[in-house]
Amino acid sequence: MNEPARPSHQIDTSVAHSARVWNYWLGGKDHYPADQAAGDAYSSKYPHIVPFAGESRDFLRRTTTFLVREAGVRQFIDLGAGLPTSNNTHEVAQRIAPDCRVVYLDHDPIVLLHVHALLTSTPEGATAYVQADMRDTDAVLAGAAETLDMTQPIALVINDVLGHIVDWSEARGLVRRLVDRLPSGSYLSLSHSTAADQEHQAVQDEYNSSGAIPYIFREPSVAIELFEGTELIGPGFTSWPRWNPDANTGRLTDRAGWGGVARIS
């Protein structure tokens, strides 16, 4: 796959960006003073946000491990990849099965600046990047088809990004369109943040009104609708650390974010 074109417009590093703030909370290195300031402002009012970010990332590690080791998946589409940190999808998958092929998708120019860090791969596998809006189903699947065999099972990974789509029907619709076009035997791995408490919601509301890219919390009873038409597998749709915890899983919580893995018939 050819290296994606660099963004044509200037990136303003003096203004905080949600992807870089998240990267900061995760201990990454792709952020600037404005992002650190925004992240510190949020965490000073709601300190739990930093471990919550870690819980989300660890959910991705455990679900990817399950998909490769237990479900035998060797192909992945990761929507809204964000900025690379540690335990990216391809790193987790290829550590277990070097022949895994992973396609990341994002349309954010911030991510494009750092895409070279994602485009690493084992010699046996492949890692590629598609520049497209995840709501553009045709572009997503056409780009993935350049690297993946679209007749064989694929894991669709949507890790904590659908809150950026404000309209609920639009979020549900994009998941349904993609799931309906994946081959039988594929999987959906999906998570979504929710408000841990009223204080968490208040701080998020303040962040959303600051001019930053908003993120909409949704209750688990609502977010589970994203799995409609699929078969949730154990332990079902649950809070991040309660989904098959292992020795590296931190504290168990029932809020902050929920996720699950489902089989596509």
mmCIF file of C-alpha atoms in Angstrom:
data_model
loop_
_atom_site.group_PDB
_atom_site.id
_atom_site.type_symbol
_atom_site.label_atom_id
_atom_site.label_comp_id
_atom_site.label_asym_id
_atom_site.label_seq_id
_atom_site.Cartn_x
_atom_site.Cartn_y
_atom_site.Cartn_z
ATOM 1 C CA MET A 1 0.000 0.000 0.000
ATOM 2 C CA ASN A 2 1.352 3.421 -0.895
ATOM 3 C CA GLU A 3 2.136 5.784 1.941
ATOM 4 C CA PRO A 4 -0.831 8.101 2.539
ATOM 5 C CA ALA A 5 -0.508 11.710 1.473
ATOM 6 C CA ARG A 6 0.329 14.182 4.171
ATOM 7 C CA PRO A 7 -2.444 16.556 5.188
ATOM 8 C CA SER A 8 -2.489 19.639 3.020
ATOM 9 C CA HIS A 9 -3.597 22.014 5.760
ATOM 10 C CA GLN A 10 -1.701 23.267 8.766
ATOM 11 C CA ILE A 11 -2.106 21.428 12.054
ATOM 12 C CA ASP A 12 -2.557 23.880 14.924
ATOM 13 C CA THR A 13 -0.650 22.394 17.849
ATOM 14 C CA SER A 14 -1.556 25.365 20.055
ATOM 15 C CA VAL A 15 -5.132 24.061 20.328
ATOM 16 C CA ALA A 16 -5.882 20.862 22.247
ATOM 17 C CA HIS A 17 -7.022 17.896 20.176
ATOM 18 C CA SER A 18 -9.000 14.959 21.616
ATOM 19 C CA ALA A 19 -6.792 12.286 20.000
ATOM 20 C CA ARG A 20 -3.651 13.861 21.445
ATOM 21 C CA VAL A 21 -5.263 14.363 24.860
ATOM 22 C CA TRP A 22 -6.198 10.663 24.900
ATOM 23 C CA ASN A 23 -2.639 9.828 23.856
ATOM 24 C CA TYR A 24 -1.379 11.897 26.798
ATOM 25 C CA TRP A 25 -3.610 10.074 29.283
ATOM 26 C CA LEU A 26 -2.345 6.758 27.930
ATOM 27 C CA GLY A 27 1.288 7.757 28.441
ATOM 28 C CA GLY A 28 2.012 8.212 24.724
ATOM 29 C CA LYS A 29 4.417 10.734 23.235
ATOM 30 C CA ASP A 30 2.362 12.304 20.440
ATOM 31 C CA HIS A 31 1.001 15.377 22.196
ATOM 32 C CA TYR A 32 1.843 19.020 22.786
ATOM 33 C CA PRO A 33 1.640 21.482 25.718
ATOM 34 C CA ALA A 34 -1.924 22.482 24.815
ATOM 35 C CA ASP A 35 -3.001 18.831 24.940
ATOM 36 C CA GLN A 36 -1.240 18.280 28.250
ATOM 37 C CA ALA A 37 -2.941 21.356 29.680
ATOM 38 C CA ALA A 38 -6.376 20.180 28.524
ATOM 39 C CA GLY A 39 -5.727 16.685 29.826
ATOM 40 C CA ASP A 40 -4.548 17.984 33.175
ATOM 41 C CA ALA A 41 -7.552 20.318 33.432
ATOM 42 C CA TYR A 42 -9.922 17.386 32.873
ATOM 43 C CA SER A 43 -8.086 15.008 35.202
ATOM 44 C CA SER A 44 -7.810 17.652 37.947
ATOM 45 C CA LYS A 45 -11.608 17.750 38.056
ATOM 46 C CA TYR A 46 -12.083 14.042 37.442
ATOM 47 C CA PRO A 47 -8.914 12.027 38.228
ATOM 48 C CA HIS A 48 -10.532 8.699 37.316
ATOM 49 C CA ILE A 49 -10.333 9.596 33.620
ATOM 50 C CA VAL A 50 -6.695 8.462 33.414
ATOM 51 C CA PRO A 51 -7.293 4.897 34.671
ATOM 52 C CA PHE A 52 -10.487 4.798 32.590
ATOM 53 C CA ALA A 53 -8.393 5.459 29.465
ATOM 54 C CA GLY A 54 -6.124 2.591 30.473
ATOM 55 C CA GLU A 55 -9.119 0.303 30.992
ATOM 56 C CA SER A 56 -10.320 1.031 27.470
ATOM 57 C CA ARG A 57 -6.899 0.238 26.010
ATOM 58 C CA ASP A 58 -6.585 -2.960 28.015
ATOM 59 C CA PHE A 59 -10.023 -4.078 26.815
ATOM 60 C CA LEU A 60 -8.648 -3.771 23.264
ATOM 61 C CA ARG A 61 -5.646 -5.927 24.219
ATOM 62 C CA ARG A 62 -7.751 -8.691 25.752
ATOM 63 C CA THR A 63 -10.373 -8.784 23.009
ATOM 64 C CA THR A 64 -7.743 -8.851 20.274
ATOM 65 C CA THR A 65 -5.969 -11.664 22.097
ATOM 66 C CA PHE A 66 -9.226 -13.612 22.300
ATOM 67 C CA LEU A 67 -10.028 -13.075 18.631
ATOM 68 C CA VAL A 68 -6.653 -14.374 17.494
ATOM 69 C CA ARG A 69 -6.057 -17.127 20.032
ATOM 70 C CA GLU A 70 -9.569 -18.455 20.671
ATOM 71 C CA ALA A 71 -11.587 -17.454 17.604
ATOM 72 C CA GLY A 72 -8.785 -18.003 15.083
ATOM 73 C CA VAL A 73 -9.204 -14.614 13.399
ATOM 74 C CA ARG A 74 -6.301 -13.447 11.220
ATOM 75 C CA GLN A 75 -7.813 -10.317 9.644
ATOM 76 C CA PHE A 76 -8.832 -7.054 11.324
ATOM 77 C CA ILE A 77 -10.427 -3.732 10.407
ATOM 78 C CA ASP A 78 -9.832 -1.177 13.181
ATOM 79 C CA LEU A 79 -12.128 1.873 12.871
ATOM 80 C CA GLY A 80 -11.012 5.203 14.286
ATOM 81 C CA ALA A 81 -7.509 3.980 15.029
ATOM 82 C CA GLY A 82 -6.373 7.182 16.713
ATOM 83 C CA LEU A 83 -2.773 7.891 17.618
ATOM 84 C CA PRO A 84 -0.491 4.906 18.217
ATOM 85 C CA THR A 85 0.562 4.130 21.773
ATOM 86 C CA SER A 86 1.339 0.640 23.047
ATOM 87 C CA ASN A 87 -0.511 -2.599 22.382
ATOM 88 C CA ASN A 88 -1.956 -1.409 19.102
ATOM 89 C CA THR A 89 -4.197 -3.971 17.406
ATOM 90 C CA HIS A 90 -1.539 -5.204 14.965
ATOM 91 C CA GLU A 91 1.077 -5.496 17.704
ATOM 92 C CA VAL A 92 -1.163 -7.638 19.914
ATOM 93 C CA ALA A 93 -2.413 -9.787 17.026
ATOM 94 C CA GLN A 94 0.972 -10.356 15.359
ATOM 95 C CA ARG A 95 2.673 -11.247 18.629
ATOM 96 C CA ILE A 96 0.338 -14.239 18.779
ATOM 97 C CA ALA A 97 0.016 -15.007 15.059
ATOM 98 C CA PRO A 98 2.614 -13.243 12.868
ATOM 99 C CA ASP A 99 0.509 -13.762 9.734
ATOM 100 C CA CYS A 100 -2.297 -11.476 10.945
ATOM 101 C CA ARG A 101 -3.324 -8.673 8.592
ATOM 102 C CA VAL A 102 -4.629 -5.423 10.072
ATOM 103 C CA VAL A 103 -6.172 -2.411 8.353
ATOM 104 C CA TYR A 104 -6.514 0.795 10.353
ATOM 105 C CA LEU A 105 -8.996 3.461 9.334
ATOM 106 C CA ASP A 106 -9.111 7.125 10.329
ATOM 107 C CA HIS A 107 -9.798 10.410 8.570
ATOM 108 C CA ASP A 108 -8.194 12.711 11.136
ATOM 109 C CA PRO A 109 -5.232 14.733 9.758
ATOM 110 C CA ILE A 110 -3.604 14.535 13.201
ATOM 111 C CA VAL A 111 -3.425 10.754 12.846
ATOM 112 C CA LEU A 112 -2.001 11.037 9.327
ATOM 113 C CA LEU A 113 1.001 12.867 10.717
ATOM 114 C CA HIS A 114 1.846 9.803 12.796
ATOM 115 C CA VAL A 115 0.672 7.024 10.480
ATOM 116 C CA HIS A 116 4.206 5.735 9.890
ATOM 117 C CA ALA A 117 4.196 4.452 13.465
ATOM 118 C CA LEU A 118 1.156 2.293 12.680
ATOM 119 C CA LEU A 119 2.439 0.922 9.382
ATOM 120 C CA THR A 120 4.779 -1.617 10.895
ATOM 121 C CA SER A 121 4.269 -5.321 10.439
ATOM 122 C CA THR A 122 5.814 -8.728 10.760
ATOM 123 C CA PRO A 123 7.170 -10.097 7.461
ATOM 124 C CA GLU A 124 4.459 -12.762 7.446
ATOM 125 C CA GLY A 125 1.555 -10.356 8.013
ATOM 126 C CA ALA A 126 0.490 -6.924 6.862
ATOM 127 C CA THR A 127 -0.465 -3.576 8.372
ATOM 128 C CA ALA A 128 -2.155 -0.893 6.284
ATOM 129 C CA TYR A 129 -3.933 2.412 6.754
ATOM 130 C CA VAL A 130 -7.029 3.732 4.979
ATOM 131 C CA GLN A 131 -7.792 7.455 5.044
ATOM 132 C CA ALA A 132 -11.588 7.641 5.110
ATOM 133 C CA ASP A 133 -14.513 8.617 7.282
ATOM 134 C CA MET A 134 -15.769 5.513 9.082
ATOM 135 C CA ARG A 135 -19.316 6.480 8.080
ATOM 136 C CA ASP A 136 -18.387 5.964 4.422
ATOM 137 C CA THR A 137 -18.994 2.223 4.286
ATOM 138 C CA ASP A 138 -17.960 1.838 0.660
ATOM 139 C CA ALA A 139 -14.629 3.598 1.233
ATOM 140 C CA VAL A 140 -13.935 1.551 4.363
ATOM 141 C CA LEU A 141 -14.516 -1.791 2.684
ATOM 142 C CA ALA A 142 -12.850 -0.866 -0.600
ATOM 143 C CA GLY A 143 -9.750 0.281 1.254
ATOM 144 C CA ALA A 144 -9.711 -2.840 3.439
ATOM 145 C CA ALA A 145 -10.014 -5.060 0.351
ATOM 146 C CA GLU A 146 -6.590 -3.875 -0.818
ATOM 147 C CA THR A 147 -5.036 -5.774 2.099
ATOM 148 C CA LEU A 148 -7.617 -8.290 3.342
ATOM 149 C CA ASP A 149 -9.398 -11.251 1.769
ATOM 150 C CA MET A 150 -12.994 -10.081 2.036
ATOM 151 C CA THR A 151 -14.310 -13.635 1.571
ATOM 152 C CA GLN A 152 -12.681 -14.828 4.823
ATOM 153 C CA PRO A 153 -13.645 -13.958 8.435
ATOM 154 C CA ILE A 154 -12.705 -10.469 9.599
ATOM 155 C CA ALA A 155 -12.809 -8.883 13.050
ATOM 156 C CA LEU A 156 -14.344 -5.412 12.952
ATOM 157 C CA VAL A 157 -12.860 -3.448 15.866
ATOM 158 C CA ILE A 158 -14.702 -0.305 16.993
ATOM 159 C CA ASN A 159 -13.048 0.633 20.262
ATOM 160 C CA ASP A 160 -14.612 3.606 22.045
ATOM 161 C CA VAL A 161 -15.023 5.915 19.036
ATOM 162 C CA LEU A 162 -18.770 5.932 18.322
ATOM 163 C CA GLY A 163 -19.354 8.562 20.996
ATOM 164 C CA HIS A 164 -17.895 11.039 18.513
ATOM 165 C CA ILE A 165 -20.982 10.492 16.346
ATOM 166 C CA VAL A 166 -23.613 12.641 18.028
ATOM 167 C CA ASP A 167 -26.599 11.215 16.167
ATOM 168 C CA TRP A 168 -27.483 7.808 17.641
ATOM 169 C CA SER A 169 -29.276 6.517 14.557
ATOM 170 C CA GLU A 170 -26.228 7.382 12.466
ATOM 171 C CA ALA A 171 -23.911 5.491 14.827
ATOM 172 C CA ARG A 172 -26.164 2.428 14.781
ATOM 173 C CA GLY A 173 -26.531 2.634 11.027
ATOM 174 C CA LEU A 174 -22.816 2.612 10.252
ATOM 175 C CA VAL A 175 -22.266 -0.480 12.423
ATOM 176 C CA ARG A 176 -25.162 -2.276 10.772
ATOM 177 C CA ARG A 177 -23.976 -1.430 7.242
ATOM 178 C CA LEU A 178 -20.493 -2.781 7.930
ATOM 179 C CA VAL A 179 -21.646 -5.886 9.798
ATOM 180 C CA ASP A 180 -24.079 -6.762 7.008
ATOM 181 C CA ARG A 181 -21.277 -6.754 4.434
ATOM 182 C CA LEU A 182 -18.732 -8.857 6.321
ATOM 183 C CA PRO A 183 -18.477 -12.588 5.561
ATOM 184 C CA SER A 184 -20.113 -15.170 7.782
ATOM 185 C CA GLY A 185 -17.901 -16.174 10.681
ATOM 186 C CA SER A 186 -16.624 -12.631 11.195
ATOM 187 C CA TYR A 187 -16.657 -10.868 14.562
ATOM 188 C CA LEU A 188 -17.590 -7.484 15.985
ATOM 189 C CA SER A 189 -15.484 -6.162 18.871
ATOM 190 C CA LEU A 190 -16.992 -2.939 20.167
ATOM 191 C CA SER A 191 -16.866 -0.701 23.216
ATOM 192 C CA HIS A 192 -18.472 2.579 24.244
ATOM 193 C CA SER A 193 -17.886 4.996 27.122
ATOM 194 C CA THR A 194 -20.632 5.857 29.571
ATOM 195 C CA ALA A 195 -20.747 8.344 32.425
ATOM 196 C CA ALA A 196 -19.372 6.743 35.564
ATOM 197 C CA ASP A 197 -21.308 9.225 37.719
ATOM 198 C CA GLN A 198 -22.835 12.699 37.610
ATOM 199 C CA GLU A 199 -19.464 14.344 38.206
ATOM 200 C CA HIS A 200 -17.971 12.516 35.232
ATOM 201 C CA GLN A 201 -20.869 13.638 33.036
ATOM 202 C CA ALA A 202 -20.505 17.250 34.183
ATOM 203 C CA VAL A 203 -16.786 17.349 33.367
ATOM 204 C CA GLN A 204 -17.421 15.771 29.964
ATOM 205 C CA ASP A 205 -20.178 18.298 29.228
ATOM 206 C CA GLU A 206 -17.728 21.087 30.020
ATOM 207 C CA TYR A 207 -15.133 19.506 27.732
ATOM 208 C CA ASN A 208 -17.674 19.107 24.916
ATOM 209 C CA SER A 209 -18.641 22.775 25.162
ATOM 210 C CA SER A 210 -15.013 23.933 25.012
ATOM 211 C CA GLY A 211 -14.807 23.637 21.242
ATOM 212 C CA ALA A 212 -13.084 20.255 21.346
ATOM 213 C CA ILE A 213 -14.397 17.330 19.304
ATOM 214 C CA PRO A 214 -17.336 16.189 21.463
ATOM 215 C CA TYR A 215 -17.836 12.707 22.847
ATOM 216 C CA ILE A 216 -21.354 11.606 23.814
ATOM 217 C CA PHE A 217 -21.672 9.157 26.701
ATOM 218 C CA ARG A 218 -24.354 6.491 26.265
ATOM 219 C CA GLU A 219 -25.820 4.145 28.831
ATOM 220 C CA PRO A 220 -25.025 0.418 28.440
ATOM 221 C CA SER A 221 -28.744 -0.273 27.951
ATOM 222 C CA VAL A 222 -28.547 1.931 24.853
ATOM 223 C CA ALA A 223 -25.081 1.001 23.577
ATOM 224 C CA ILE A 224 -25.902 -2.714 23.535
ATOM 225 C CA GLU A 225 -28.208 -1.990 20.578
ATOM 226 C CA LEU A 226 -25.040 -1.710 18.466
ATOM 227 C CA PHE A 227 -24.796 -5.520 18.630
ATOM 228 C CA GLU A 228 -28.238 -6.012 17.100
ATOM 229 C CA GLY A 229 -28.234 -8.937 14.669
ATOM 230 C CA THR A 230 -25.046 -10.475 16.078
ATOM 231 C CA GLU A 231 -24.407 -13.199 18.654
ATOM 232 C CA LEU A 232 -22.712 -11.874 21.801
ATOM 233 C CA ILE A 233 -20.266 -14.350 23.278
ATOM 234 C CA GLY A 234 -19.251 -14.731 26.926
ATOM 235 C CA PRO A 235 -19.135 -12.780 29.115
ATOM 236 C CA GLY A 236 -21.475 -10.686 26.973
ATOM 237 C CA PHE A 237 -21.686 -6.887 27.060
ATOM 238 C CA THR A 238 -20.053 -5.759 30.283
ATOM 239 C CA SER A 239 -17.759 -3.144 31.804
ATOM 240 C CA TRP A 240 -14.263 -3.060 30.311
ATOM 241 C CA PRO A 241 -12.280 -4.736 33.104
ATOM 242 C CA ARG A 242 -14.950 -7.392 33.657
ATOM 243 C CA TRP A 243 -14.592 -8.680 30.094
ATOM 244 C CA ASN A 244 -12.401 -11.782 30.580
ATOM 245 C CA PRO A 245 -9.948 -10.162 33.032
ATOM 246 C CA ASP A 246 -6.455 -11.586 33.230
ATOM 247 C CA ALA A 247 -3.387 -11.119 35.395
ATOM 248 C CA ASN A 248 -2.686 -7.720 33.847
ATOM 249 C CA THR A 249 -6.199 -6.332 34.319
ATOM 250 C CA GLY A 250 -6.529 -3.513 36.829
ATOM 251 C CA ARG A 251 -9.376 -2.748 39.198
ATOM 252 C CA LEU A 252 -12.843 -4.030 38.351
ATOM 253 C CA THR A 253 -15.431 -1.325 37.690
ATOM 254 C CA ASP A 254 -19.019 -1.365 36.500
ATOM 255 C CA ARG A 255 -19.013 2.062 34.903
ATOM 256 C CA ALA A 256 -16.813 4.259 32.654
ATOM 257 C CA GLY A 257 -17.096 2.021 29.609
ATOM 258 C CA TRP A 258 -18.636 -1.222 28.413
ATOM 259 C CA GLY A 259 -17.821 -3.553 25.578
ATOM 260 C CA GLY A 260 -18.220 -6.979 24.103
ATOM 261 C CA VAL A 261 -17.369 -9.346 21.284
ATOM 262 C CA ALA A 262 -20.004 -10.882 19.022
ATOM 263 C CA ARG A 263 -20.031 -13.395 16.206
ATOM 264 C CA ILE A 264 -21.495 -12.395 12.856
ATOM 265 C CA SER A 265 -23.552 -15.190 11.284
#
